[in-house]
Each structure stands twice: as structure tokens, then as C-alpha cells.
mmCIF file with all atom_site columns, C-alpha atoms in Angstrom:
data_model
loop_
_atom_site.group_PDB
_atom_site.id
_atom_site.type_symbol
_atom_site.label_atom_id
_atom_site.label_alt_id
_atom_site.label_comp_id
_atom_site.label_asym_id
_atom_site.label_entity_id
_atom_site.label_seq_id
_atom_site.pdbx_PDB_ins_code
_atom_site.Cartn_x
_atom_site.Cartn_y
_atom_site.Cartn_z
_atom_site.occupancy
_atom_site.B_iso_or_equiv
_atom_site.pdbx_formal_charge
_atom_site.auth_seq_id
_atom_site.auth_comp_id
_atom_site.auth_asym_id
_atom_site.auth_atom_id
_atom_site.pdbx_PDB_model_num
ATOM 1   C CA . MET W 1 1   ? -48.650 73.438 -69.065 1.00 63.00 ? 1   MET W CA 1
ATOM 2   C CA . ASP W 1 2   ? -45.714 75.770 -69.771 1.00 79.00 ? 2   ASP W CA 1
ATOM 3   C CA . HIS W 1 3   ? -44.329 75.585 -66.199 1.00 94.00 ? 3   HIS W CA 1
ATOM 4   C CA . ILE W 1 4   ? -43.386 79.288 -66.155 1.00 95.00 ? 4   ILE W CA 1
ATOM 5   C CA . LEU W 1 5   ? -43.468 80.828 -62.684 1.00 97.00 ? 5   LEU W CA 1
ATOM 6   C CA . THR W 1 6   ? -43.687 84.572 -62.158 1.00 97.00 ? 6   THR W CA 1
ATOM 7   C CA . THR W 1 7   ? -43.313 86.843 -59.171 1.00 97.00 ? 7   THR W CA 1
ATOM 8   C CA . GLU W 1 8   ? -43.576 90.579 -58.776 1.00 96.00 ? 8   GLU W CA 1
ATOM 9   C CA . ARG W 1 9   ? -40.090 91.100 -60.246 1.00 97.00 ? 9   ARG W CA 1
ATOM 10  C CA . LEU W 1 10  ? -39.002 87.773 -61.694 1.00 98.00 ? 10  LEU W CA 1
ATOM 11  C CA . ALA W 1 11  ? -39.806 85.269 -64.419 1.00 97.00 ? 11  ALA W CA 1
ATOM 12  C CA . LEU W 1 12  ? -38.718 81.659 -63.956 1.00 98.00 ? 12  LEU W CA 1
ATOM 13  C CA . HIS W 1 13  ? -38.571 79.581 -67.141 1.00 97.00 ? 13  HIS W CA 1
ATOM 14  C CA . PRO W 1 14  ? -37.743 75.876 -67.401 1.00 97.00 ? 14  PRO W CA 1
ATOM 15  C CA . VAL W 1 15  ? -34.210 75.365 -68.687 1.00 97.00 ? 15  VAL W CA 1
ATOM 16  C CA . THR W 1 16  ? -33.857 74.180 -72.304 1.00 96.00 ? 16  THR W CA 1
ATOM 17  C CA . PRO W 1 17  ? -30.885 72.957 -74.378 1.00 96.00 ? 17  PRO W CA 1
ATOM 18  C CA . ARG W 1 18  ? -30.427 76.454 -75.834 1.00 95.00 ? 18  ARG W CA 1
ATOM 19  C CA . ASP W 1 19  ? -29.651 77.671 -72.291 1.00 96.00 ? 19  ASP W CA 1
ATOM 20  C CA . HIS W 1 20  ? -26.575 75.427 -72.033 1.00 97.00 ? 20  HIS W CA 1
ATOM 21  C CA . ALA W 1 21  ? -23.898 78.120 -72.455 1.00 96.00 ? 21  ALA W CA 1
ATOM 22  C CA . GLY W 1 22  ? -25.524 80.513 -69.989 1.00 95.00 ? 22  GLY W CA 1
ATOM 23  C CA . LEU W 1 23  ? -26.068 77.775 -67.413 1.00 95.00 ? 23  LEU W CA 1
ATOM 24  C CA . LEU W 1 24  ? -22.487 76.535 -67.814 1.00 94.00 ? 24  LEU W CA 1
ATOM 25  C CA . ALA W 1 25  ? -21.125 80.050 -67.278 1.00 94.00 ? 25  ALA W CA 1
ATOM 26  C CA . HIS W 1 26  ? -23.380 80.617 -64.262 1.00 94.00 ? 26  HIS W CA 1
ATOM 27  C CA . TRP W 1 27  ? -22.791 77.285 -62.522 1.00 93.00 ? 27  TRP W CA 1
ATOM 28  C CA . THR W 1 28  ? -19.016 77.328 -63.053 1.00 91.00 ? 28  THR W CA 1
ATOM 29  C CA . ALA W 1 29  ? -18.586 80.779 -61.478 1.00 89.00 ? 29  ALA W CA 1
ATOM 30  C CA . GLY W 1 30  ? -16.687 80.358 -58.207 1.00 80.00 ? 30  GLY W CA 1
ATOM 31  C CA . ASP W 1 31  ? -19.045 82.307 -55.964 1.00 83.00 ? 31  ASP W CA 1
ATOM 32  C CA . VAL W 1 32  ? -22.072 80.501 -57.396 1.00 84.00 ? 32  VAL W CA 1
ATOM 33  C CA . ARG W 1 33  ? -20.753 76.947 -57.164 1.00 81.00 ? 33  ARG W CA 1
ATOM 34  C CA . ARG W 1 34  ? -19.189 77.385 -53.716 1.00 75.00 ? 34  ARG W CA 1
ATOM 35  C CA . PHE W 1 35  ? -22.184 76.084 -51.799 1.00 75.00 ? 35  PHE W CA 1
ATOM 36  C CA . LEU W 1 36  ? -24.338 74.715 -54.634 1.00 80.00 ? 36  LEU W CA 1
ATOM 37  C CA . PHE W 1 37  ? -21.795 72.122 -55.774 1.00 77.00 ? 37  PHE W CA 1
ATOM 38  C CA . ASP W 1 38  ? -19.380 72.181 -52.826 1.00 72.00 ? 38  ASP W CA 1
ATOM 39  C CA . GLY W 1 39  ? -16.869 73.994 -55.019 1.00 72.00 ? 39  GLY W CA 1
ATOM 40  C CA . ALA W 1 40  ? -16.888 71.404 -57.824 1.00 81.00 ? 40  ALA W CA 1
ATOM 41  C CA . ILE W 1 41  ? -16.702 72.634 -61.406 1.00 88.00 ? 41  ILE W CA 1
ATOM 42  C CA . LEU W 1 42  ? -19.359 70.967 -63.543 1.00 91.00 ? 42  LEU W CA 1
ATOM 43  C CA . SER W 1 43  ? -18.374 69.778 -67.003 1.00 94.00 ? 43  SER W CA 1
ATOM 44  C CA . PRO W 1 44  ? -20.322 70.676 -70.144 1.00 96.00 ? 44  PRO W CA 1
ATOM 45  C CA . GLU W 1 45  ? -21.571 67.070 -70.156 1.00 97.00 ? 45  GLU W CA 1
ATOM 46  C CA . GLU W 1 46  ? -22.882 67.417 -66.613 1.00 95.00 ? 46  GLU W CA 1
ATOM 47  C CA . ILE W 1 47  ? -24.725 70.589 -67.618 1.00 96.00 ? 47  ILE W CA 1
ATOM 48  C CA . THR W 1 48  ? -26.270 68.711 -70.560 1.00 97.00 ? 48  THR W CA 1
ATOM 49  C CA . GLU W 1 49  ? -27.321 65.941 -68.182 1.00 96.00 ? 49  GLU W CA 1
ATOM 50  C CA . ALA W 1 50  ? -28.879 68.462 -65.765 1.00 95.00 ? 50  ALA W CA 1
ATOM 51  C CA . ILE W 1 51  ? -30.881 70.017 -68.606 1.00 97.00 ? 51  ILE W CA 1
ATOM 52  C CA . GLU W 1 52  ? -32.048 66.613 -69.856 1.00 97.00 ? 52  GLU W CA 1
ATOM 53  C CA . ASP W 1 53  ? -32.975 65.491 -66.319 1.00 96.00 ? 53  ASP W CA 1
ATOM 54  C CA . SER W 1 54  ? -34.950 68.704 -65.837 1.00 97.00 ? 54  SER W CA 1
ATOM 55  C CA . THR W 1 55  ? -36.810 68.266 -69.137 1.00 96.00 ? 55  THR W CA 1
ATOM 56  C CA . ARG W 1 56  ? -37.810 64.719 -68.136 1.00 96.00 ? 56  ARG W CA 1
ATOM 57  C CA . SER W 1 57  ? -38.821 65.859 -64.654 1.00 96.00 ? 57  SER W CA 1
ATOM 58  C CA . PHE W 1 58  ? -41.032 68.663 -65.980 1.00 96.00 ? 58  PHE W CA 1
ATOM 59  C CA . ALA W 1 59  ? -42.731 66.225 -68.377 1.00 95.00 ? 59  ALA W CA 1
ATOM 60  C CA . ALA W 1 60  ? -43.319 63.610 -65.686 1.00 95.00 ? 60  ALA W CA 1
ATOM 61  C CA . ALA W 1 61  ? -43.894 65.632 -62.522 1.00 95.00 ? 61  ALA W CA 1
ATOM 62  C CA . GLY W 1 62  ? -44.234 69.363 -63.301 1.00 94.00 ? 62  GLY W CA 1
ATOM 63  C CA . HIS W 1 63  ? -40.968 70.462 -61.730 1.00 96.00 ? 63  HIS W CA 1
ATOM 64  C CA . GLY W 1 64  ? -37.263 70.681 -62.483 1.00 97.00 ? 64  GLY W CA 1
ATOM 65  C CA . LEU W 1 65  ? -34.790 73.495 -63.028 1.00 97.00 ? 65  LEU W CA 1
ATOM 66  C CA . TRP W 1 66  ? -35.912 77.054 -63.740 1.00 98.00 ? 66  TRP W CA 1
ATOM 67  C CA . LEU W 1 67  ? -33.744 79.909 -64.966 1.00 98.00 ? 67  LEU W CA 1
ATOM 68  C CA . ILE W 1 68  ? -34.348 83.205 -63.181 1.00 98.00 ? 68  ILE W CA 1
ATOM 69  C CA . ARG W 1 69  ? -34.506 86.492 -65.068 1.00 97.00 ? 69  ARG W CA 1
ATOM 70  C CA . GLU W 1 70  ? -35.902 89.863 -64.150 1.00 96.00 ? 70  GLU W CA 1
ATOM 71  C CA . LYS W 1 71  ? -39.286 90.380 -65.799 1.00 96.00 ? 71  LYS W CA 1
ATOM 72  C CA . GLY W 1 72  ? -38.686 91.819 -69.244 1.00 92.00 ? 72  GLY W CA 1
ATOM 73  C CA . GLY W 1 73  ? -34.954 91.109 -69.012 1.00 92.00 ? 73  GLY W CA 1
ATOM 74  C CA . ASP W 1 74  ? -32.760 88.711 -70.933 1.00 91.00 ? 74  ASP W CA 1
ATOM 75  C CA . ASP W 1 75  ? -29.863 88.311 -68.523 1.00 92.00 ? 75  ASP W CA 1
ATOM 76  C CA . LEU W 1 76  ? -29.677 85.101 -66.514 1.00 95.00 ? 76  LEU W CA 1
ATOM 77  C CA . ILE W 1 77  ? -29.498 86.107 -62.864 1.00 95.00 ? 77  ILE W CA 1
ATOM 78  C CA . GLY W 1 78  ? -29.850 82.665 -61.338 1.00 96.00 ? 78  GLY W CA 1
ATOM 79  C CA . THR W 1 79  ? -31.489 79.289 -61.098 1.00 97.00 ? 79  THR W CA 1
ATOM 80  C CA . ALA W 1 80  ? -34.066 77.683 -58.847 1.00 97.00 ? 80  ALA W CA 1
ATOM 81  C CA . GLY W 1 81  ? -35.566 74.253 -58.790 1.00 97.00 ? 81  GLY W CA 1
ATOM 82  C CA . LEU W 1 82  ? -36.687 71.111 -57.082 1.00 97.00 ? 82  LEU W CA 1
ATOM 83  C CA . ARG W 1 83  ? -34.557 67.971 -56.932 1.00 94.00 ? 83  ARG W CA 1
ATOM 84  C CA . PRO W 1 84  ? -34.543 64.767 -54.891 1.00 94.00 ? 84  PRO W CA 1
ATOM 85  C CA . LEU W 1 85  ? -32.809 64.920 -51.522 1.00 93.00 ? 85  LEU W CA 1
ATOM 86  C CA . GLU W 1 86  ? -31.741 61.329 -51.054 1.00 90.00 ? 86  GLU W CA 1
ATOM 87  C CA . ASP W 1 87  ? -34.907 59.337 -50.344 1.00 90.00 ? 87  ASP W CA 1
ATOM 88  C CA . LEU W 1 88  ? -36.452 62.023 -48.133 1.00 95.00 ? 88  LEU W CA 1
ATOM 89  C CA . GLY W 1 89  ? -38.376 64.017 -50.746 1.00 95.00 ? 89  GLY W CA 1
ATOM 90  C CA . LEU W 1 90  ? -37.776 67.057 -52.910 1.00 97.00 ? 90  LEU W CA 1
ATOM 91  C CA . GLU W 1 91  ? -35.545 69.941 -51.928 1.00 97.00 ? 91  GLU W CA 1
ATOM 92  C CA . VAL W 1 92  ? -35.694 73.496 -53.171 1.00 97.00 ? 92  VAL W CA 1
ATOM 93  C CA . PHE W 1 93  ? -32.367 74.812 -54.408 1.00 95.00 ? 93  PHE W CA 1
ATOM 94  C CA . TYR W 1 94  ? -31.290 78.103 -55.934 1.00 94.00 ? 94  TYR W CA 1
ATOM 95  C CA . SER W 1 95  ? -28.290 80.067 -57.099 1.00 94.00 ? 95  SER W CA 1
ATOM 96  C CA . LEU W 1 96  ? -27.790 83.713 -57.937 1.00 94.00 ? 96  LEU W CA 1
ATOM 97  C CA . ALA W 1 97  ? -25.146 85.602 -59.859 1.00 93.00 ? 97  ALA W CA 1
ATOM 98  C CA . PRO W 1 98  ? -23.165 87.800 -57.439 1.00 91.00 ? 98  PRO W CA 1
ATOM 99  C CA . ALA W 1 99  ? -24.468 90.944 -59.168 1.00 92.00 ? 99  ALA W CA 1
ATOM 100 C CA . ALA W 1 100 ? -27.985 89.926 -58.036 1.00 93.00 ? 100 ALA W CA 1
ATOM 101 C CA . TRP W 1 101 ? -27.113 89.267 -54.386 1.00 91.00 ? 101 TRP W CA 1
ATOM 102 C CA . GLY W 1 102 ? -28.707 91.334 -51.643 1.00 92.00 ? 102 GLY W CA 1
ATOM 103 C CA . ARG W 1 103 ? -31.857 92.227 -53.581 1.00 95.00 ? 103 ARG W CA 1
ATOM 104 C CA . GLY W 1 104 ? -34.206 89.538 -52.227 1.00 95.00 ? 104 GLY W CA 1
ATOM 105 C CA . TYR W 1 105 ? -34.231 87.581 -55.489 1.00 97.00 ? 105 TYR W CA 1
ATOM 106 C CA . ALA W 1 106 ? -33.244 84.244 -53.903 1.00 95.00 ? 106 ALA W CA 1
ATOM 107 C CA . THR W 1 107 ? -36.132 84.413 -51.457 1.00 97.00 ? 107 THR W CA 1
ATOM 108 C CA . GLU W 1 108 ? -38.564 85.591 -54.143 1.00 97.00 ? 108 GLU W CA 1
ATOM 109 C CA . ALA W 1 109 ? -37.610 82.833 -56.601 1.00 98.00 ? 109 ALA W CA 1
ATOM 110 C CA . ALA W 1 110 ? -37.412 80.088 -53.971 1.00 97.00 ? 110 ALA W CA 1
ATOM 111 C CA . ARG W 1 111 ? -40.806 81.138 -52.589 1.00 97.00 ? 111 ARG W CA 1
ATOM 112 C CA . ALA W 1 112 ? -42.332 80.765 -56.064 1.00 98.00 ? 112 ALA W CA 1
ATOM 113 C CA . VAL W 1 113 ? -40.879 77.253 -56.363 1.00 98.00 ? 113 VAL W CA 1
ATOM 114 C CA . VAL W 1 114 ? -41.996 76.218 -52.853 1.00 98.00 ? 114 VAL W CA 1
ATOM 115 C CA . GLU W 1 115 ? -45.516 77.583 -53.399 1.00 96.00 ? 115 GLU W CA 1
ATOM 116 C CA . HIS W 1 116 ? -45.681 75.742 -56.750 1.00 96.00 ? 116 HIS W CA 1
ATOM 117 C CA . ALA W 1 117 ? -44.626 72.522 -55.001 1.00 97.00 ? 117 ALA W CA 1
ATOM 118 C CA . LEU W 1 118 ? -47.037 72.814 -52.084 1.00 97.00 ? 118 LEU W CA 1
ATOM 119 C CA . GLY W 1 119 ? -49.879 74.239 -54.193 1.00 95.00 ? 119 GLY W CA 1
ATOM 120 C CA . PRO W 1 120 ? -50.377 73.035 -57.781 1.00 94.00 ? 120 PRO W CA 1
ATOM 121 C CA . LEU W 1 121 ? -48.040 70.031 -57.444 1.00 95.00 ? 121 LEU W CA 1
ATOM 122 C CA . GLY W 1 122 ? -49.700 68.958 -54.187 1.00 95.00 ? 122 GLY W CA 1
ATOM 123 C CA . LEU W 1 123 ? -46.514 67.898 -52.423 1.00 96.00 ? 123 LEU W CA 1
ATOM 124 C CA . PRO W 1 124 ? -46.928 67.403 -48.669 1.00 97.00 ? 124 PRO W CA 1
ATOM 125 C CA . GLU W 1 125 ? -43.623 69.137 -47.893 1.00 97.00 ? 125 GLU W CA 1
ATOM 126 C CA . VAL W 1 126 ? -40.531 70.726 -49.404 1.00 98.00 ? 126 VAL W CA 1
ATOM 127 C CA . LEU W 1 127 ? -37.043 70.291 -48.004 1.00 98.00 ? 127 LEU W CA 1
ATOM 128 C CA . ALA W 1 128 ? -33.839 72.326 -48.112 1.00 97.00 ? 128 ALA W CA 1
ATOM 129 C CA . GLU W 1 129 ? -30.276 71.417 -47.210 1.00 95.00 ? 129 GLU W CA 1
ATOM 130 C CA . VAL W 1 130 ? -27.927 74.270 -46.310 1.00 94.00 ? 130 VAL W CA 1
ATOM 131 C CA . ASP W 1 131 ? -24.205 74.288 -45.528 1.00 90.00 ? 131 ASP W CA 1
ATOM 132 C CA . GLU W 1 132 ? -23.545 75.560 -42.015 1.00 87.00 ? 132 GLU W CA 1
ATOM 133 C CA . GLY W 1 133 ? -21.373 78.387 -43.368 1.00 83.00 ? 133 GLY W CA 1
ATOM 134 C CA . ASN W 1 134 ? -23.970 79.654 -45.829 1.00 88.00 ? 134 ASN W CA 1
ATOM 135 C CA . ALA W 1 135 ? -25.640 82.326 -43.687 1.00 89.00 ? 135 ALA W CA 1
ATOM 136 C CA . ALA W 1 136 ? -27.403 83.898 -46.683 1.00 90.00 ? 136 ALA W CA 1
ATOM 137 C CA . SER W 1 137 ? -29.191 80.634 -47.537 1.00 92.00 ? 137 SER W CA 1
ATOM 138 C CA . VAL W 1 138 ? -30.085 80.010 -43.901 1.00 94.00 ? 138 VAL W CA 1
ATOM 139 C CA . ALA W 1 139 ? -31.801 83.413 -43.943 1.00 95.00 ? 139 ALA W CA 1
ATOM 140 C CA . VAL W 1 140 ? -33.613 82.543 -47.194 1.00 95.00 ? 140 VAL W CA 1
ATOM 141 C CA . VAL W 1 141 ? -35.025 79.235 -45.951 1.00 96.00 ? 141 VAL W CA 1
ATOM 142 C CA . GLU W 1 142 ? -36.075 80.826 -42.670 1.00 96.00 ? 142 GLU W CA 1
ATOM 143 C CA . ARG W 1 143 ? -37.892 83.596 -44.596 1.00 96.00 ? 143 ARG W CA 1
ATOM 144 C CA . LEU W 1 144 ? -39.661 80.803 -46.496 1.00 96.00 ? 144 LEU W CA 1
ATOM 145 C CA . GLY W 1 145 ? -41.031 79.490 -43.200 1.00 97.00 ? 145 GLY W CA 1
ATOM 146 C CA . MET W 1 146 ? -38.872 76.372 -43.208 1.00 97.00 ? 146 MET W CA 1
ATOM 147 C CA . THR W 1 147 ? -37.759 74.842 -39.920 1.00 97.00 ? 147 THR W CA 1
ATOM 148 C CA . ALA W 1 148 ? -34.617 72.867 -39.176 1.00 96.00 ? 148 ALA W CA 1
ATOM 149 C CA . PHE W 1 149 ? -35.049 69.173 -38.431 1.00 96.00 ? 149 PHE W CA 1
ATOM 150 C CA . GLU W 1 150 ? -31.660 67.508 -38.807 1.00 95.00 ? 150 GLU W CA 1
ATOM 151 C CA . SER W 1 151 ? -27.922 68.113 -39.089 1.00 95.00 ? 151 SER W CA 1
ATOM 152 C CA . VAL W 1 152 ? -25.879 65.879 -41.388 1.00 95.00 ? 152 VAL W CA 1
ATOM 153 C CA . PRO W 1 153 ? -22.235 65.768 -42.447 1.00 93.00 ? 153 PRO W CA 1
ATOM 154 C CA . GLY W 1 154 ? -21.358 67.433 -45.743 1.00 86.00 ? 154 GLY W CA 1
ATOM 155 C CA . LEU W 1 155 ? -18.256 67.906 -47.885 1.00 81.00 ? 155 LEU W CA 1
ATOM 156 C CA . LEU W 1 156 ? -17.736 71.448 -46.573 1.00 78.00 ? 156 LEU W CA 1
ATOM 157 C CA . GLY W 1 157 ? -18.782 70.632 -43.018 1.00 87.00 ? 157 GLY W CA 1
ATOM 158 C CA . PRO W 1 158 ? -22.127 70.177 -41.270 1.00 93.00 ? 158 PRO W CA 1
ATOM 159 C CA . MET W 1 159 ? -25.317 70.779 -43.190 1.00 94.00 ? 159 MET W CA 1
ATOM 160 C CA . THR W 1 160 ? -28.727 71.549 -41.767 1.00 96.00 ? 160 THR W CA 1
ATOM 161 C CA . ARG W 1 161 ? -31.868 70.134 -43.293 1.00 97.00 ? 161 ARG W CA 1
ATOM 162 C CA . TYR W 1 162 ? -35.057 72.168 -43.254 1.00 98.00 ? 162 TYR W CA 1
ATOM 163 C CA . ARG W 1 163 ? -38.653 71.444 -44.139 1.00 97.00 ? 163 ARG W CA 1
ATOM 164 C CA . ARG W 1 164 ? -41.886 73.256 -44.793 1.00 97.00 ? 164 ARG W CA 1
ATOM 165 C CA . SER W 1 165 ? -45.160 71.369 -44.884 1.00 95.00 ? 165 SER W CA 1
ATOM 166 C CA . ARG W 1 166 ? -48.503 72.327 -46.314 1.00 87.00 ? 166 ARG W CA 1
#
């Protein structure tokens, strides 16, 4: 299986080692990392580790980190994926370049990942964890049909956990 997900406007491809420079540039941009990494700047080694973890996860379980591009386009506009959320299950996560904000791409890409998880992967539920101050991501997870179930402390303040079941 090639693990490529497509939507009406987007193509999501699993990240590969040749995507390192683009992913490093994307994930170290201030507006992108603000909520995704609580403001931390990832090192090149951490990017390598994320790519390697994703490759292993796709091979073992059919999910990991996808790069988001417009269909027919070459520019990286974001990322989406599934990753463990402590011992609770898998959470959907996503990031978009500021130039792609406000166009519905986060919802479109995250929906493709959630539907992949609940459909072909057969997961019973998908989780999300959103910083209280991240109104845009709250709107995305609500558009995905996720419901809040818990508030937990986070580095930037309270975080709300959401879930969507099959």
C-alpha cells in the first residue's frame, strides 16, 4: 500500500528522508510551531527521528506523518498525521504554512486522516489535543465531529482533549 491520501484539493504523501529540508523549514517556522511544539524549535536530528518514526509506523500500522500539498502542486503547505497520545490512543495532528491558513485545508487534510484511521485502519476512535488558546484548531476538530472529554494541563496552559469514535 502506498499510503497516499487524497481529497478534493489536496494530496497527502508519507514523509520520506528527501523531505527533510522542507519539513525542517516548515516545523521551525514560528507560527507553525507555536501550538504544534509549544514554541520549541526542533533540531535537524529531531526531524530525522520524526521521519524515521513515521516510516516505521507506516510499515507496521499504516499511519504516520503525511506532507500536505495541493493536488498537482510541489509546494509543501503543511503536515498531518497520527501519533500516540500518551497511553490513550492515537491523536490526529496537523500544521499549515501561514500562507495556507483560512482556506479549509486543515479541516480537509485532518478529515482525510481521521477517515483513514476510522475506516481502512479500523481504529475504534481518534483523539485530538488542542491548546486552549488555539481557536482555529478547536474549530477544526469540531468540524471533524470530535467532542471534548477532558481538560489537562499543558506547557502553554490548559489543553482540551477531543475524541471521535466510529
